[in-house]
Each structure stands twice: as structure tokens, then as C-alpha cells.
Short mmCIF file of C-alpha atoms in Angstrom, two decimals:
data_model
loop_
_atom_site.label_atom_id
_atom_site.label_comp_id
_atom_site.label_asym_id
_atom_site.label_seq_id
_atom_site.Cartn_x
_atom_site.Cartn_y
_atom_site.Cartn_z
CA MET A 1 8.51 43.62 -5.74
CA LYS A 2 11.15 45.57 -9.05
CA LYS A 3 8.16 45.39 -11.29
CA ASN A 4 6.06 47.44 -8.01
CA LEU A 5 8.38 49.60 -7.46
CA LYS A 6 9.39 50.39 -11.15
CA ILE A 7 5.24 51.26 -11.31
CA ALA A 8 5.88 53.23 -8.01
CA ILE A 9 8.43 55.55 -9.70
CA ILE A 10 6.32 56.06 -13.08
CA ALA A 11 3.02 57.37 -10.45
CA ILE A 12 5.96 59.54 -8.67
CA GLY A 13 6.84 60.72 -12.34
CA VAL A 14 3.89 61.54 -13.52
CA ILE A 15 2.31 63.22 -10.65
CA CYS A 16 5.67 65.36 -10.58
CA CYS A 17 4.62 65.89 -14.39
CA SER A 18 1.39 66.68 -13.49
CA PHE A 19 2.78 69.31 -11.02
CA ILE A 20 4.69 70.91 -13.25
CA LEU A 21 2.24 71.63 -15.93
CA THR A 22 -0.29 72.62 -14.21
CA SER A 23 1.75 74.78 -12.47
CA ALA A 24 2.73 75.97 -15.45
CA LYS A 25 -1.06 76.79 -16.97
CA LYS A 26 -1.62 78.70 -13.99
CA PRO A 27 1.13 82.33 -13.30
CA LYS A 28 1.15 84.28 -10.64
CA LEU A 29 -1.77 86.15 -9.88
CA THR A 30 -1.04 90.27 -10.43
CA LYS A 31 -2.47 91.32 -7.05
CA ILE A 32 -3.99 94.53 -7.55
CA THR A 33 -5.22 96.81 -4.63
CA MET A 34 -8.29 99.19 -5.41
CA TRP A 35 -10.52 101.82 -3.02
CA TYR A 36 -13.92 102.82 -4.73
CA GLY A 37 -16.86 104.48 -4.49
CA GLY A 38 -19.94 102.43 -3.72
CA THR A 39 -22.91 103.15 -5.51
CA VAL A 40 -24.79 102.19 -2.46
CA SER A 41 -22.89 102.25 0.37
CA GLU A 42 -25.15 100.81 2.95
CA ALA A 43 -25.63 98.25 1.07
CA GLY A 44 -21.95 96.85 2.09
CA GLU A 45 -19.15 95.37 -0.07
CA PRO A 46 -19.47 92.27 -2.45
CA PRO A 47 -18.64 89.00 -0.48
CA ALA A 48 -15.76 87.65 -0.39
CA ASP A 49 -17.30 84.02 -2.61
CA TRP A 50 -18.99 87.18 -5.33
CA ILE A 51 -18.87 85.55 -8.59
CA ALA A 52 -17.02 88.49 -10.50
CA TYR A 53 -13.61 88.25 -8.04
CA ASP A 54 -13.60 84.23 -9.70
CA ILE A 55 -13.81 85.43 -13.18
CA ILE A 56 -11.46 88.21 -12.57
CA ARG A 57 -8.94 85.54 -10.94
CA GLU A 58 -9.52 82.88 -13.79
CA LYS A 59 -9.77 84.77 -17.03
CA LEU A 60 -7.61 88.29 -15.72
CA GLY A 61 -5.07 86.82 -13.68
CA ILE A 62 -5.80 89.03 -11.24
CA ASP A 63 -6.05 88.99 -7.35
CA LEU A 64 -8.73 92.09 -6.79
CA LYS A 65 -9.27 93.25 -3.34
CA LEU A 66 -12.08 96.09 -3.25
CA THR A 67 -12.08 98.32 -0.11
CA MET A 68 -15.12 100.49 -0.23
CA LEU A 69 -14.32 104.28 0.19
CA PRO A 70 -16.44 106.73 2.93
CA SER A 71 -19.35 108.39 0.98
CA ASN A 72 -18.79 111.47 2.27
CA GLU A 73 -16.71 114.07 0.19
CA ASN A 74 -14.88 115.08 2.45
CA ASP A 75 -14.06 111.73 5.00
CA ARG A 76 -13.00 110.14 1.22
CA ASP A 77 -10.28 113.43 1.02
CA VAL A 78 -8.76 112.49 4.79
CA LYS A 79 -8.71 109.35 4.13
CA LEU A 80 -6.86 109.71 0.26
CA ASN A 81 -5.17 112.52 2.04
CA ALA A 82 -3.68 110.00 4.70
CA ALA A 83 -2.65 106.83 2.66
CA ALA A 84 -0.63 109.56 0.11
CA ALA A 85 1.10 111.21 3.16
CA SER A 86 1.85 107.64 4.72
CA LYS A 87 2.96 106.61 0.90
CA SER A 88 0.37 103.90 1.27
CA LEU A 89 -2.20 104.75 -1.61
CA PRO A 90 -3.72 101.77 -3.03
CA ASP A 91 -3.14 101.07 -6.96
CA VAL A 92 -6.13 101.87 -8.32
CA PHE A 93 -8.39 104.93 -6.23
CA THR A 94 -11.90 107.38 -7.16
CA VAL A 95 -10.49 110.29 -6.42
CA ASN A 96 -11.50 114.19 -5.99
CA ARG A 97 -10.00 116.58 -7.83
CA GLU A 98 -8.27 118.80 -4.87
CA PRO A 99 -6.75 115.67 -3.68
CA TRP A 100 -5.66 114.54 -7.33
CA LEU A 101 -3.76 117.97 -7.95
CA ASN A 102 -1.75 117.71 -5.22
CA MET A 103 -0.93 114.17 -5.94
CA ILE A 104 0.13 115.54 -9.09
CA ASN A 105 2.31 118.10 -7.91
CA ASN A 106 3.82 115.32 -5.01
CA LYS A 107 4.82 113.05 -8.27
CA MET A 108 2.15 110.03 -6.81
CA LEU A 109 0.48 109.63 -9.62
CA ALA A 110 1.52 106.99 -12.55
CA SER A 111 0.32 108.86 -16.69
CA VAL A 112 -2.57 106.49 -18.15
CA ASP A 113 -1.67 107.91 -21.61
CA ASP A 114 -0.50 104.17 -22.86
CA MET A 115 -3.48 102.86 -21.19
CA TYR A 116 -6.24 103.97 -23.42
CA GLU A 117 -4.59 101.85 -26.36
CA LYS A 118 -4.75 99.13 -24.46
CA MET A 119 -8.84 99.10 -23.57
CA PRO A 120 -10.19 99.97 -26.71
CA HIS A 121 -13.46 99.21 -26.09
CA ARG A 122 -13.87 101.05 -22.84
CA THR A 123 -11.86 104.57 -24.11
CA SER A 124 -14.58 104.05 -27.38
CA VAL A 125 -17.26 104.55 -24.98
CA MET A 126 -15.41 106.13 -22.00
CA TYR A 127 -13.20 108.40 -22.49
CA ASP A 128 -13.61 110.45 -25.14
CA LYS A 129 -11.83 114.09 -26.14
CA TYR A 130 -13.29 116.17 -23.12
CA ALA A 131 -12.96 112.92 -20.80
CA LYS A 132 -8.74 112.53 -21.51
CA SER A 133 -7.86 116.41 -21.24
CA TYR A 134 -10.53 117.01 -17.60
CA THR A 135 -7.68 114.80 -16.81
CA SER A 136 -4.12 116.06 -18.34
CA VAL A 137 -1.25 118.58 -16.42
CA ASN A 138 0.64 119.77 -18.98
CA GLY A 139 -0.50 117.42 -21.65
CA VAL A 140 -0.02 114.32 -19.37
CA SER A 141 -3.13 112.79 -18.34
CA TYR A 142 -2.85 111.79 -14.81
CA GLY A 143 -6.28 109.89 -14.59
CA LEU A 144 -9.23 107.86 -16.56
CA ALA A 145 -12.11 110.43 -16.56
CA SER A 146 -15.74 108.53 -16.44
CA PRO A 147 -19.15 110.17 -16.87
CA GLY A 148 -21.28 110.72 -13.80
CA SER A 149 -24.51 113.05 -14.51
CA ILE A 150 -26.31 113.05 -17.99
CA PRO A 151 -25.03 116.12 -19.32
CA ARG A 152 -27.09 117.89 -22.23
CA ASN A 153 -30.52 117.11 -20.66
CA GLU A 154 -31.94 119.56 -20.93
CA GLY A 155 -33.26 122.17 -23.89
CA LEU A 156 -36.04 124.74 -25.07
CA CYS A 157 -38.96 123.50 -25.13
CA ILE A 158 -42.52 125.10 -26.59
CA ARG A 159 -46.15 124.26 -26.94
CA LYS A 160 -46.46 123.31 -30.84
CA ASP A 161 -50.29 122.98 -29.99
CA TRP A 162 -50.36 127.11 -29.50
CA LEU A 163 -47.79 127.37 -32.56
CA ASP A 164 -50.26 125.73 -34.55
CA LYS A 165 -53.57 127.55 -33.22
CA LEU A 166 -51.92 131.14 -33.70
CA GLY A 167 -50.30 130.13 -37.18
CA LEU A 168 -47.15 130.98 -35.84
CA PRO A 169 -44.40 128.96 -37.09
CA VAL A 170 -40.82 127.31 -34.68
CA PRO A 171 -39.12 130.36 -33.75
CA VAL A 172 -35.73 130.67 -35.48
CA THR A 173 -34.11 133.75 -34.38
CA LEU A 174 -34.07 136.48 -31.25
CA ASP A 175 -36.70 138.33 -33.28
CA ASP A 176 -39.29 135.95 -34.40
CA PHE A 177 -39.11 134.31 -30.39
CA VAL A 178 -39.87 137.58 -29.38
CA LYS A 179 -42.84 138.14 -32.00
CA VAL A 180 -43.90 134.74 -30.61
CA MET A 181 -43.58 135.38 -27.21
CA LYS A 182 -45.62 138.56 -27.53
CA ALA A 183 -48.17 136.21 -29.93
CA PHE A 184 -48.29 133.90 -26.70
CA THR A 185 -49.34 135.94 -23.75
CA PHE A 186 -51.66 138.36 -25.67
CA ASP A 187 -53.35 136.53 -28.09
CA ASP A 188 -55.32 134.20 -26.27
CA PRO A 189 -53.35 130.67 -27.33
CA ASP A 190 -54.71 128.35 -25.41
CA GLY A 191 -58.25 129.31 -26.83
CA ASN A 192 -60.52 129.69 -23.32
CA GLY A 193 -61.01 133.81 -23.77
CA LYS A 194 -58.81 134.70 -20.84
CA ASP A 195 -56.02 137.08 -19.97
CA ASP A 196 -54.19 134.20 -18.26
CA THR A 197 -50.60 133.58 -20.11
CA TYR A 198 -47.41 134.36 -21.04
CA GLY A 199 -44.67 133.84 -23.82
CA PHE A 200 -41.58 132.76 -21.15
CA GLY A 201 -41.94 130.71 -18.10
CA ALA A 202 -38.10 130.76 -15.57
CA PHE A 203 -36.45 131.10 -11.98
CA VAL A 204 -33.29 131.96 -11.04
CA GLU A 205 -32.19 129.12 -10.19
CA ILE A 206 -28.29 129.25 -9.53
CA TYR A 207 -25.80 126.87 -8.48
CA PRO A 208 -22.00 127.07 -7.50
CA HIS A 209 -20.67 128.10 -11.15
CA GLN A 210 -23.84 129.10 -12.30
CA GLU A 211 -24.28 132.78 -10.90
CA GLY A 212 -26.16 135.14 -12.82
CA PHE A 213 -29.82 134.24 -13.78
CA GLY A 214 -28.63 130.85 -14.17
CA ARG A 215 -29.23 127.90 -16.38
CA ARG A 216 -33.23 129.17 -17.69
CA PHE A 217 -32.38 131.55 -19.00
CA GLU A 218 -29.23 130.01 -20.52
CA PRO A 219 -31.18 130.09 -24.13
CA ILE A 220 -31.20 133.79 -24.36
CA MET A 221 -28.09 134.58 -23.19
CA GLY A 222 -26.64 131.93 -25.49
CA ALA A 223 -27.98 134.14 -29.06
CA PHE A 224 -25.98 136.56 -27.25
CA GLY A 225 -22.32 134.01 -26.32
CA VAL A 226 -22.45 134.59 -22.86
CA GLU A 227 -24.16 131.70 -21.50
CA GLY A 228 -22.82 130.27 -17.90
CA THR A 229 -20.68 132.15 -15.50
CA TRP A 230 -17.29 131.38 -17.58
CA SER A 231 -15.71 131.43 -21.00
CA MET A 232 -14.04 128.07 -21.07
CA SER A 233 -12.81 129.20 -24.91
CA LYS A 234 -9.23 130.27 -25.64
CA GLU A 235 -10.25 133.24 -27.30
CA HIS A 236 -11.68 134.79 -24.63
CA PRO A 237 -11.14 133.21 -21.12
CA GLY A 238 -12.65 134.51 -17.95
CA LEU A 239 -15.85 135.79 -16.18
CA ASN A 240 -18.90 136.54 -18.88
CA VAL A 241 -20.28 139.24 -17.13
CA LEU A 242 -16.89 141.16 -18.39
CA ARG A 243 -17.85 140.69 -22.09
CA PRO A 244 -19.91 143.73 -23.93
CA GLU A 245 -21.93 141.11 -24.87
CA TYR A 246 -23.37 140.75 -21.41
CA TYR A 247 -24.86 144.10 -21.67
CA GLU A 248 -26.83 143.25 -24.49
CA ALA A 249 -28.31 139.98 -22.74
CA VAL A 250 -29.62 141.77 -19.73
CA GLU A 251 -30.65 144.52 -21.67
CA PHE A 252 -32.70 142.06 -24.02
CA ILE A 253 -34.13 140.18 -20.56
CA LYS A 254 -35.08 143.65 -19.26
CA LYS A 255 -36.75 143.56 -22.70
CA LEU A 256 -38.98 140.57 -22.40
CA CYS A 257 -39.89 142.02 -18.82
CA ASP A 258 -40.84 145.01 -20.03
CA GLU A 259 -43.07 143.89 -22.94
CA LYS A 260 -44.91 141.95 -20.01
CA VAL A 261 -43.87 137.92 -22.02
CA ILE A 262 -41.44 136.51 -18.90
CA ASP A 263 -44.24 135.50 -16.68
CA PRO A 264 -43.88 137.84 -13.68
CA ASN A 265 -43.64 135.29 -11.33
CA TRP A 266 -40.12 134.39 -12.05
CA LEU A 267 -38.39 136.19 -9.66
CA VAL A 268 -39.92 134.40 -6.56
CA TYR A 269 -40.90 131.06 -8.25
CA ARG A 270 -39.00 128.03 -7.26
CA LYS A 271 -38.07 124.95 -9.00
CA ASP A 272 -41.69 123.37 -7.74
CA ASP A 273 -43.36 126.20 -8.16
CA PHE A 274 -42.21 126.78 -11.80
CA ARG A 275 -43.19 122.74 -12.37
CA ALA A 276 -46.69 123.05 -11.79
CA SER A 277 -46.88 126.72 -13.53
CA TRP A 278 -46.20 124.94 -17.18
CA LYS A 279 -48.94 122.33 -16.00
CA GLN A 280 -51.37 124.43 -15.73
CA GLY A 281 -50.37 126.61 -18.70
CA LYS A 282 -49.30 129.45 -17.38
CA PHE A 283 -46.85 129.93 -20.12
CA GLY A 284 -45.70 128.56 -23.15
CA CYS A 285 -41.88 128.68 -23.59
CA MET A 286 -39.08 127.38 -20.94
CA ARG A 287 -36.02 125.53 -20.08
CA GLU A 288 -37.05 122.22 -19.14
CA GLN A 289 -35.00 119.10 -18.39
CA ASN A 290 -36.02 115.94 -19.90
CA ALA A 291 -37.46 113.52 -17.16
CA ALA A 292 -39.23 116.44 -15.27
CA LEU A 293 -40.97 117.32 -19.15
CA ALA A 294 -41.69 113.80 -20.26
CA ALA A 295 -41.32 111.21 -17.43
CA GLU A 296 -44.68 109.31 -16.65
CA SER A 297 -45.25 110.83 -13.04
CA ASN A 298 -43.99 114.50 -14.08
CA TYR A 299 -46.03 114.40 -17.71
CA GLU A 300 -49.05 113.01 -15.79
CA PRO A 301 -50.63 116.51 -14.72
CA PHE A 302 -49.84 118.27 -17.86
CA ASP A 303 -51.65 115.47 -19.96
CA LYS A 304 -54.82 115.51 -17.67
CA ASN A 305 -54.79 119.76 -17.87
CA PHE A 306 -54.57 120.03 -21.66
CA PRO A 307 -55.15 116.14 -23.37
CA ASN A 308 -54.29 117.48 -26.41
CA GLY A 309 -51.35 119.87 -25.41
CA GLU A 310 -47.74 119.28 -26.76
CA TRP A 311 -44.45 120.08 -25.82
CA ILE A 312 -41.86 119.68 -28.76
CA VAL A 313 -37.95 120.39 -27.79
CA ILE A 314 -36.42 123.16 -30.52
CA GLU A 315 -33.10 124.87 -31.22
CA PRO A 316 -32.17 127.92 -29.00
CA PRO A 317 -32.40 131.44 -30.89
CA VAL A 318 -30.32 132.75 -32.89
CA GLY A 319 -28.42 136.00 -32.01
CA PRO A 320 -27.46 139.07 -33.42
CA ARG A 321 -23.88 138.02 -34.45
CA GLY A 322 -24.97 134.71 -35.24
CA GLU A 323 -24.63 132.77 -32.08
CA LYS A 324 -26.88 129.96 -30.42
CA SER A 325 -26.73 127.70 -27.69
CA THR A 326 -29.42 126.11 -25.46
CA GLY A 327 -26.35 126.38 -22.13
CA CYS A 328 -23.19 125.33 -20.57
CA TRP A 329 -22.26 121.97 -21.53
CA ILE A 330 -20.89 120.77 -17.89
CA GLN A 331 -19.92 116.90 -17.60
CA GLY A 332 -19.54 115.59 -14.18
CA PHE A 333 -16.30 113.35 -14.55
CA ARG A 334 -14.94 110.95 -11.99
CA ILE A 335 -11.70 110.14 -11.50
CA THR A 336 -9.60 107.33 -11.33
CA ALA A 337 -6.44 107.44 -10.73
CA ILE A 338 -3.78 104.29 -10.73
CA SER A 339 -0.59 105.59 -7.75
CA ALA A 340 3.04 106.09 -9.09
CA LYS A 341 3.80 102.94 -7.14
CA ALA A 342 1.69 100.77 -10.04
CA GLU A 343 3.33 101.51 -12.56
CA LYS A 344 4.29 97.71 -13.31
CA LYS A 345 0.71 96.97 -13.16
CA LYS A 346 -0.25 99.04 -15.58
CA ASP A 347 -1.32 96.19 -18.09
CA ALA A 348 -3.09 94.05 -15.45
CA ILE A 349 -4.89 97.37 -14.59
CA ALA A 350 -5.81 98.19 -18.45
CA ARG A 351 -6.63 94.66 -18.93
CA LEU A 352 -8.48 94.43 -15.72
CA PHE A 353 -11.03 97.96 -16.70
CA GLU A 354 -11.78 96.66 -20.50
CA TRP A 355 -13.01 93.36 -19.11
CA MET A 356 -15.31 95.61 -17.60
CA SER A 357 -16.77 96.93 -20.30
CA SER A 358 -17.00 94.20 -22.19
CA ASP A 359 -20.13 92.36 -22.04
CA GLU A 360 -19.36 90.20 -19.45
CA GLY A 361 -18.03 92.69 -16.79
CA TYR A 362 -21.31 95.05 -17.78
CA TYR A 363 -23.94 93.43 -16.92
CA LEU A 364 -22.71 91.41 -14.02
CA LEU A 365 -20.97 95.07 -12.38
CA GLY A 366 -23.65 97.23 -13.54
CA TRP A 367 -26.90 94.08 -12.62
CA GLY A 368 -25.85 91.45 -11.13
CA GLN A 369 -25.75 87.46 -12.66
CA LYS A 370 -28.14 87.33 -15.82
CA GLY A 371 -31.40 84.29 -14.67
CA VAL A 372 -30.04 85.27 -10.89
CA ASN A 373 -29.86 88.84 -10.49
CA TYR A 374 -32.24 90.13 -13.62
CA VAL A 375 -33.67 89.11 -16.90
CA LEU A 376 -33.45 90.37 -20.49
CA ASP A 377 -37.16 92.12 -21.57
CA GLU A 378 -37.97 91.78 -25.21
CA ASN A 379 -35.52 94.70 -25.73
CA GLY A 380 -32.57 92.92 -24.08
CA VAL A 381 -32.78 95.27 -21.43
CA PRO A 382 -32.04 94.28 -17.80
CA VAL A 383 -35.29 93.57 -15.53
CA THR A 384 -36.57 91.73 -12.32
CA LYS A 385 -40.04 90.59 -13.70
CA GLY A 386 -40.21 86.39 -14.29
CA LEU A 387 -36.52 86.23 -12.50
CA PRO A 388 -37.47 82.39 -10.54
CA ASP A 389 -37.12 84.15 -7.21
CA PRO A 390 -38.19 87.81 -7.48
CA LYS A 391 -35.78 88.62 -3.84
CA LYS A 392 -33.08 87.95 -5.81
CA GLY A 393 -33.61 91.13 -7.82
CA PHE A 394 -30.81 93.61 -8.34
CA THR A 395 -33.29 96.36 -7.41
CA LYS A 396 -33.92 94.46 -3.64
CA PRO A 397 -31.89 96.34 -1.13
CA ALA A 398 -30.26 93.00 0.15
CA ASN A 399 -28.32 92.61 -3.57
CA GLN A 400 -26.84 95.72 -3.83
CA LYS A 401 -23.72 94.95 -2.34
CA PHE A 402 -23.21 92.68 -5.99
CA THR A 403 -24.06 96.26 -8.10
CA GLN A 404 -21.69 98.18 -6.36
CA LEU A 405 -19.03 98.75 -9.07
CA ARG A 406 -21.38 100.39 -11.54
CA ALA A 407 -20.80 103.33 -11.49
CA TYR A 408 -16.91 101.94 -12.86
CA VAL A 409 -19.10 100.67 -16.22
CA PHE A 410 -21.85 103.01 -16.19
CA PHE A 411 -21.42 105.07 -19.33
CA ASN A 412 -25.41 106.69 -20.05
CA GLY A 413 -25.47 104.12 -22.67
CA ASP A 414 -28.66 103.22 -24.05
CA ILE A 415 -29.48 99.66 -22.21
CA GLU A 416 -29.56 101.96 -19.10
CA LEU A 417 -31.33 104.85 -20.31
CA TYR A 418 -34.19 102.07 -21.54
CA SER A 419 -34.11 100.82 -18.57
CA ARG A 420 -34.15 104.33 -16.94
CA TYR A 421 -36.94 105.95 -18.85
CA PRO A 422 -39.50 103.45 -20.13
CA THR A 423 -41.74 103.61 -23.12
CA TYR A 424 -45.48 104.63 -21.63
CA LYS A 425 -48.93 105.70 -22.77
CA ALA A 426 -50.04 108.75 -21.44
CA PRO A 427 -53.44 108.10 -19.37
CA TYR A 428 -55.44 111.09 -21.17
CA SER A 429 -54.64 111.53 -24.44
CA GLY A 430 -53.49 107.78 -25.03
CA LYS A 431 -50.14 109.61 -27.12
CA THR A 432 -46.80 107.07 -26.81
CA MET A 433 -44.29 109.12 -24.27
CA SER A 434 -40.58 108.66 -23.79
CA ALA A 435 -38.31 110.31 -21.66
CA LEU A 436 -35.80 108.80 -23.29
CA ASP A 437 -36.22 110.41 -27.10
CA VAL A 438 -37.06 113.95 -25.14
CA LEU A 439 -32.97 113.34 -24.18
CA LYS A 440 -31.73 112.35 -27.45
CA LYS A 441 -33.36 115.31 -28.46
CA MET A 442 -31.76 117.85 -26.37
CA ASP A 443 -28.38 115.39 -26.61
CA SER A 444 -28.41 116.97 -30.23
CA LEU A 445 -29.04 120.61 -29.58
CA SER A 446 -26.42 123.64 -29.42
CA TYR A 447 -24.52 123.22 -26.47
CA THR A 448 -21.17 125.38 -25.03
CA PRO A 449 -18.73 122.97 -24.03
CA ALA A 450 -17.89 123.82 -20.50
CA VAL A 451 -16.27 120.64 -18.97
CA GLY A 452 -14.39 121.70 -16.07
CA SER A 453 -15.83 124.65 -15.11
CA ASP A 454 -17.65 123.17 -11.95
CA ALA A 455 -13.98 123.25 -11.17
CA MET A 456 -13.13 126.67 -11.33
CA PRO A 457 -13.08 129.06 -8.61
CA LEU A 458 -16.18 130.09 -6.51
CA PRO A 459 -16.42 133.57 -5.34
CA ASP A 460 -16.37 135.07 -1.88
CA ALA A 461 -19.89 135.77 -0.30
CA ASP A 462 -19.84 140.22 -1.46
CA ILE A 463 -19.08 139.52 -4.85
CA LYS A 464 -21.04 136.89 -5.53
CA ARG A 465 -24.17 138.74 -4.18
CA PHE A 466 -23.06 142.09 -5.29
CA TYR A 467 -22.89 140.46 -8.60
CA GLU A 468 -26.39 138.80 -8.64
CA GLN A 469 -28.65 141.11 -7.17
CA GLY A 470 -27.12 143.72 -9.78
CA ILE A 471 -28.19 142.03 -12.52
CA ILE A 472 -31.62 141.09 -11.51
CA GLU A 473 -31.74 144.98 -10.33
CA PHE A 474 -30.76 146.24 -14.11
CA VAL A 475 -33.52 144.21 -15.42
CA THR A 476 -36.58 145.33 -13.06
CA GLY A 477 -35.40 148.64 -13.25
CA LYS A 478 -33.73 149.18 -9.83
CA ARG A 479 -30.51 150.22 -12.27
CA ALA A 480 -30.74 152.46 -15.10
CA MET A 481 -30.05 150.35 -18.12
CA THR A 482 -27.52 152.38 -20.22
CA ARG A 483 -23.92 151.94 -20.75
CA ASP A 484 -23.14 154.47 -18.24
CA SER A 485 -24.42 152.82 -15.22
CA TRP A 486 -23.65 149.17 -16.49
CA ASN A 487 -19.88 151.10 -16.55
CA ASP A 488 -20.21 151.75 -13.19
CA PHE A 489 -21.40 148.03 -11.83
CA ILE A 490 -18.64 145.95 -13.58
CA GLU A 491 -16.13 148.70 -12.80
CA GLN A 492 -17.22 148.72 -8.89
CA PHE A 493 -17.47 144.60 -9.46
CA LYS A 494 -13.72 144.77 -10.55
CA LYS A 495 -12.91 147.38 -7.13
CA ILE A 496 -14.56 144.20 -5.01
CA GLY A 497 -12.61 141.36 -5.94
CA GLY A 498 -14.15 140.21 -9.18
CA LYS A 499 -11.09 141.46 -10.73
CA SER A 500 -9.05 139.25 -9.17
CA TRP A 501 -12.04 136.33 -8.94
CA ASN A 502 -11.31 136.53 -12.93
CA ASP A 503 -7.82 136.35 -12.87
CA ALA A 504 -7.60 133.52 -10.63
CA GLY A 505 -10.12 131.46 -12.53
CA VAL A 506 -8.24 132.22 -15.96
CA ARG A 507 -5.15 130.50 -14.23
CA TYR A 508 -6.57 128.22 -13.31
CA ALA A 509 -7.94 127.06 -16.06
CA ARG A 510 -5.02 127.79 -18.13
CA GLU A 511 -2.97 125.45 -15.22
CA ASN A 512 -5.33 122.68 -15.86
CA GLN A 513 -5.88 122.55 -19.68
CA LEU A 514 -10.33 123.52 -19.54
CA LEU A 515 -9.68 126.10 -21.87
CA TRP A 516 -11.17 124.75 -25.81
#
């Protein structure tokens, strides 16, 4: 009996010790609430048994609670503003710039400056000096700005086969550029014996924060240092149209029009018309986007029409003062903020984000489970070909709930880009083509930093109309291209609100640390 009692006591002791040791090995989880912008909102939230939840709990000691934000930007703002008003913001959340600024003013956000060094790998691939500056107010960073759309993905493109046919080198200066544009227009570069080509092709492509002639003319405007609507430089911030160099640029474009080296349809072309025209060989120089130029389906019509044709990407022309620019580099950023009440959780949040950017997190959140949702091809790119069950591929709608956080790990890295832009053989010429190679060339060109200019104040409709119609009237001859006429135009522009718009923009840029 005593022997049995002794055994029981020992057993209870072992159990107690085991319980204590087990408890010691499993510290209390840090609960983190995160409101995120889903990649495919209609696919729904990740399921409760999602493998990522288990990994985050076991490896990071974090109990992550995810809530998808509305896909509509206005609805998203309403939800976050309501949470801010009721002091119930989550620990981590993605937010648009305007409500984010209001939250900073109301002291609702934590600084993230000390987080960058705690997630060294993620910081190295996600948060460069432009990203850090974008979320800094008065020298303090209040958010993590991850890259959105691919920047610097357009370039000045020229028909190399036309240059070779006419024995011309790649143009370097504006004078070279004019010489080549004239030859492309008047010297039958395609050799068909017809007067049916032009030097330069364009259309008026205007977006918010890109008034004036639009981005297709930026390599020309850049030769005068006035590309884009706003100058974001500390030396001369403000609207470019108010700078004297802008007159010179408009005068130069009028010269190209007068000499009839620009495809005259540029004023009526829309994007589809413009792209159909270069594929038909109507002009030999343009600013174009990498995929629009070289992706398989986009290049095929040109390849069929001109199997011996060849577009190359070149540096923009150098202007009279040595300036050159392909255009404005406007990087879209996605802001992820930390609420002030989560100040003590920042170490855990940094640990979570650093894991997201590790190989394990990057592939899991970006493509799903290896061998289930994707396999790697010979180049290490995730693909669905060869999966045991093709229905579980990451591209299938039913499986996109597993990759709702991919926007939080993607940074336009090579793996993502190889997946998006595969190499192929053009069907008619047999040339090996890659939109990614073109992108890398475009990315290396001279660009003007204008990060944050897309957040600048917008003009009202009357100012915008006066500005855009006015400069078109100068190049088409409806207004005299003289200094006096231009000065009158600028004075009237200022009076109807252009000066107030400029002053508001400069003030906003300075207050939000957007000047370079």
C-alpha cells in the first residue's frame, strides 16, 4: 500500500513538473489585430485553419487576427475614420494618405523609426529613402510605405532598323533628336517609297497630377527641366508652368509641329489609337511602357507587320543646359500604420513583418504552399504547371484567399517580375523577347524624383481647363508663340487661381517633407 502511494506521489510530481516545463516553453502569445487591404476582395478572408496562422503562432509567438478592409477607397476611409473617432483603431492597418495625416495630427499613430533596424531584410527590400520620407512628418516616420505599382516602367523608344537604314546614330542632344525626327519623316525610313512616316508619335495622356501635355511628352519637357506638373526640388518648388524654362519647352514642341515631324493625329489619338499606329509603322520614336511595347500579345502585331523591325530604349535627349529626363518618377506607396495604443507591441509587429519578408513568408503569402499551390520552375519562379492537383493552383479563384496578403510581401522583385513577364519567341521574326529586359533598361534611364507629387493639391476645373487648353493653343498657332503672349497667359492663369494653387502645393510639399 505504501509502495503504491509512493508511486502515485512520484507520478503526480512528474506530471506537475512536466506541466511547469511545458508552460515555461510556451510564453503568452502577443495578440495583434491587423486590418488589411485584400488582393482579391471577392475571394474572402484566409480560413481559420490557414497554415500561416499556425506558423506565426509557433515561430513568432503572435496571435494574429486579420480583418479585410473594404475594397472601395471611400468605404475604407469611412471605416478607419469611424474607428479613429471611437478610439478603436486596430494595432496595424493600411490607410490612405488623407486620413493618415489626420490621425498624425490627432496623435493616434506610433512612430516607426525604431522598427526599421529591427527588420533589416524587409527594410532593405521595401523601405528605401523615398519610402521613409513619404511617411515622415517633421522628421518622424509614422508609417511603413511599401511599393505599389512598378515605377520607371516607361522609356523613350526608337526604331533602330530605321536608324540603320538611314545611317544615323542614336540621338543624344535635342539637335540630334530634331535631325533624326526629320529623317524619319522625310527620308522614307521604311523603304516603301511612300510619304507615310513621322519622326515622333504621341497623344495627350493626362492623369490627376499630370496636367499639361501629359507623360508622352515628358522626355522633351525633361530636356528643359520642366517635366511633370510639379517641380519637387527644394531649389525651385512649385508649378513648372510658372518657370521660364516651360516657355522654351512649349516653343520647342511648336517647332516640331511646325516642321511636321510629329504625327499630326497626336491631338485626337487615344491610347488605343496611338498603340495601333506604332504597330502599323506610322512613327519611329515615342515614349512607351515596357509591357505595352514588348509583352507577347502586344508585340505580335508589330512583329507580323515588320519582322525585321526593332525598337530599342534610349536615354532622353540632352537639353540646352545639360538637363535630361525620361519623366517624373512617381512611386505609388501603400501606407501601413501602427496605432499609438500598440506602442508596446512594435517589437512583435516588427518580428511579424520581418518574417513576412523571409523566404518562408514571402512564398507562403505570395503564392501559397509549395507543392500544393505552386511549384518552382527551372528559374525558381512559382508556377502551377506540374501540380499534383491543378485545381489547387494559386491562380485559381478558389485559392486566392490564401494569398490575400501578397501586397504586404511583394516589392517588384525579380521572382515576381519573371512570373509576370516571361521570355518568349516572337512568332514571325523568331526573336527572343522579354518585357522584363525592357523594364530593366527603362528602370536604368534618367528620371526625375517626384515621389509624393501624386498627393499634391488638385486644381479646380476652370484652372485645369485654362491651363491645358492654353498650352495646346500655343503649339497649334491659335495663340502667338511670343514672350508677350506667354506672359499674358501666365498672368491670367495666376489671377483665376493658378497662383493660389501653386502656393497651396508648395506649402503642402514643405509641410509633408516631399521636396528633394
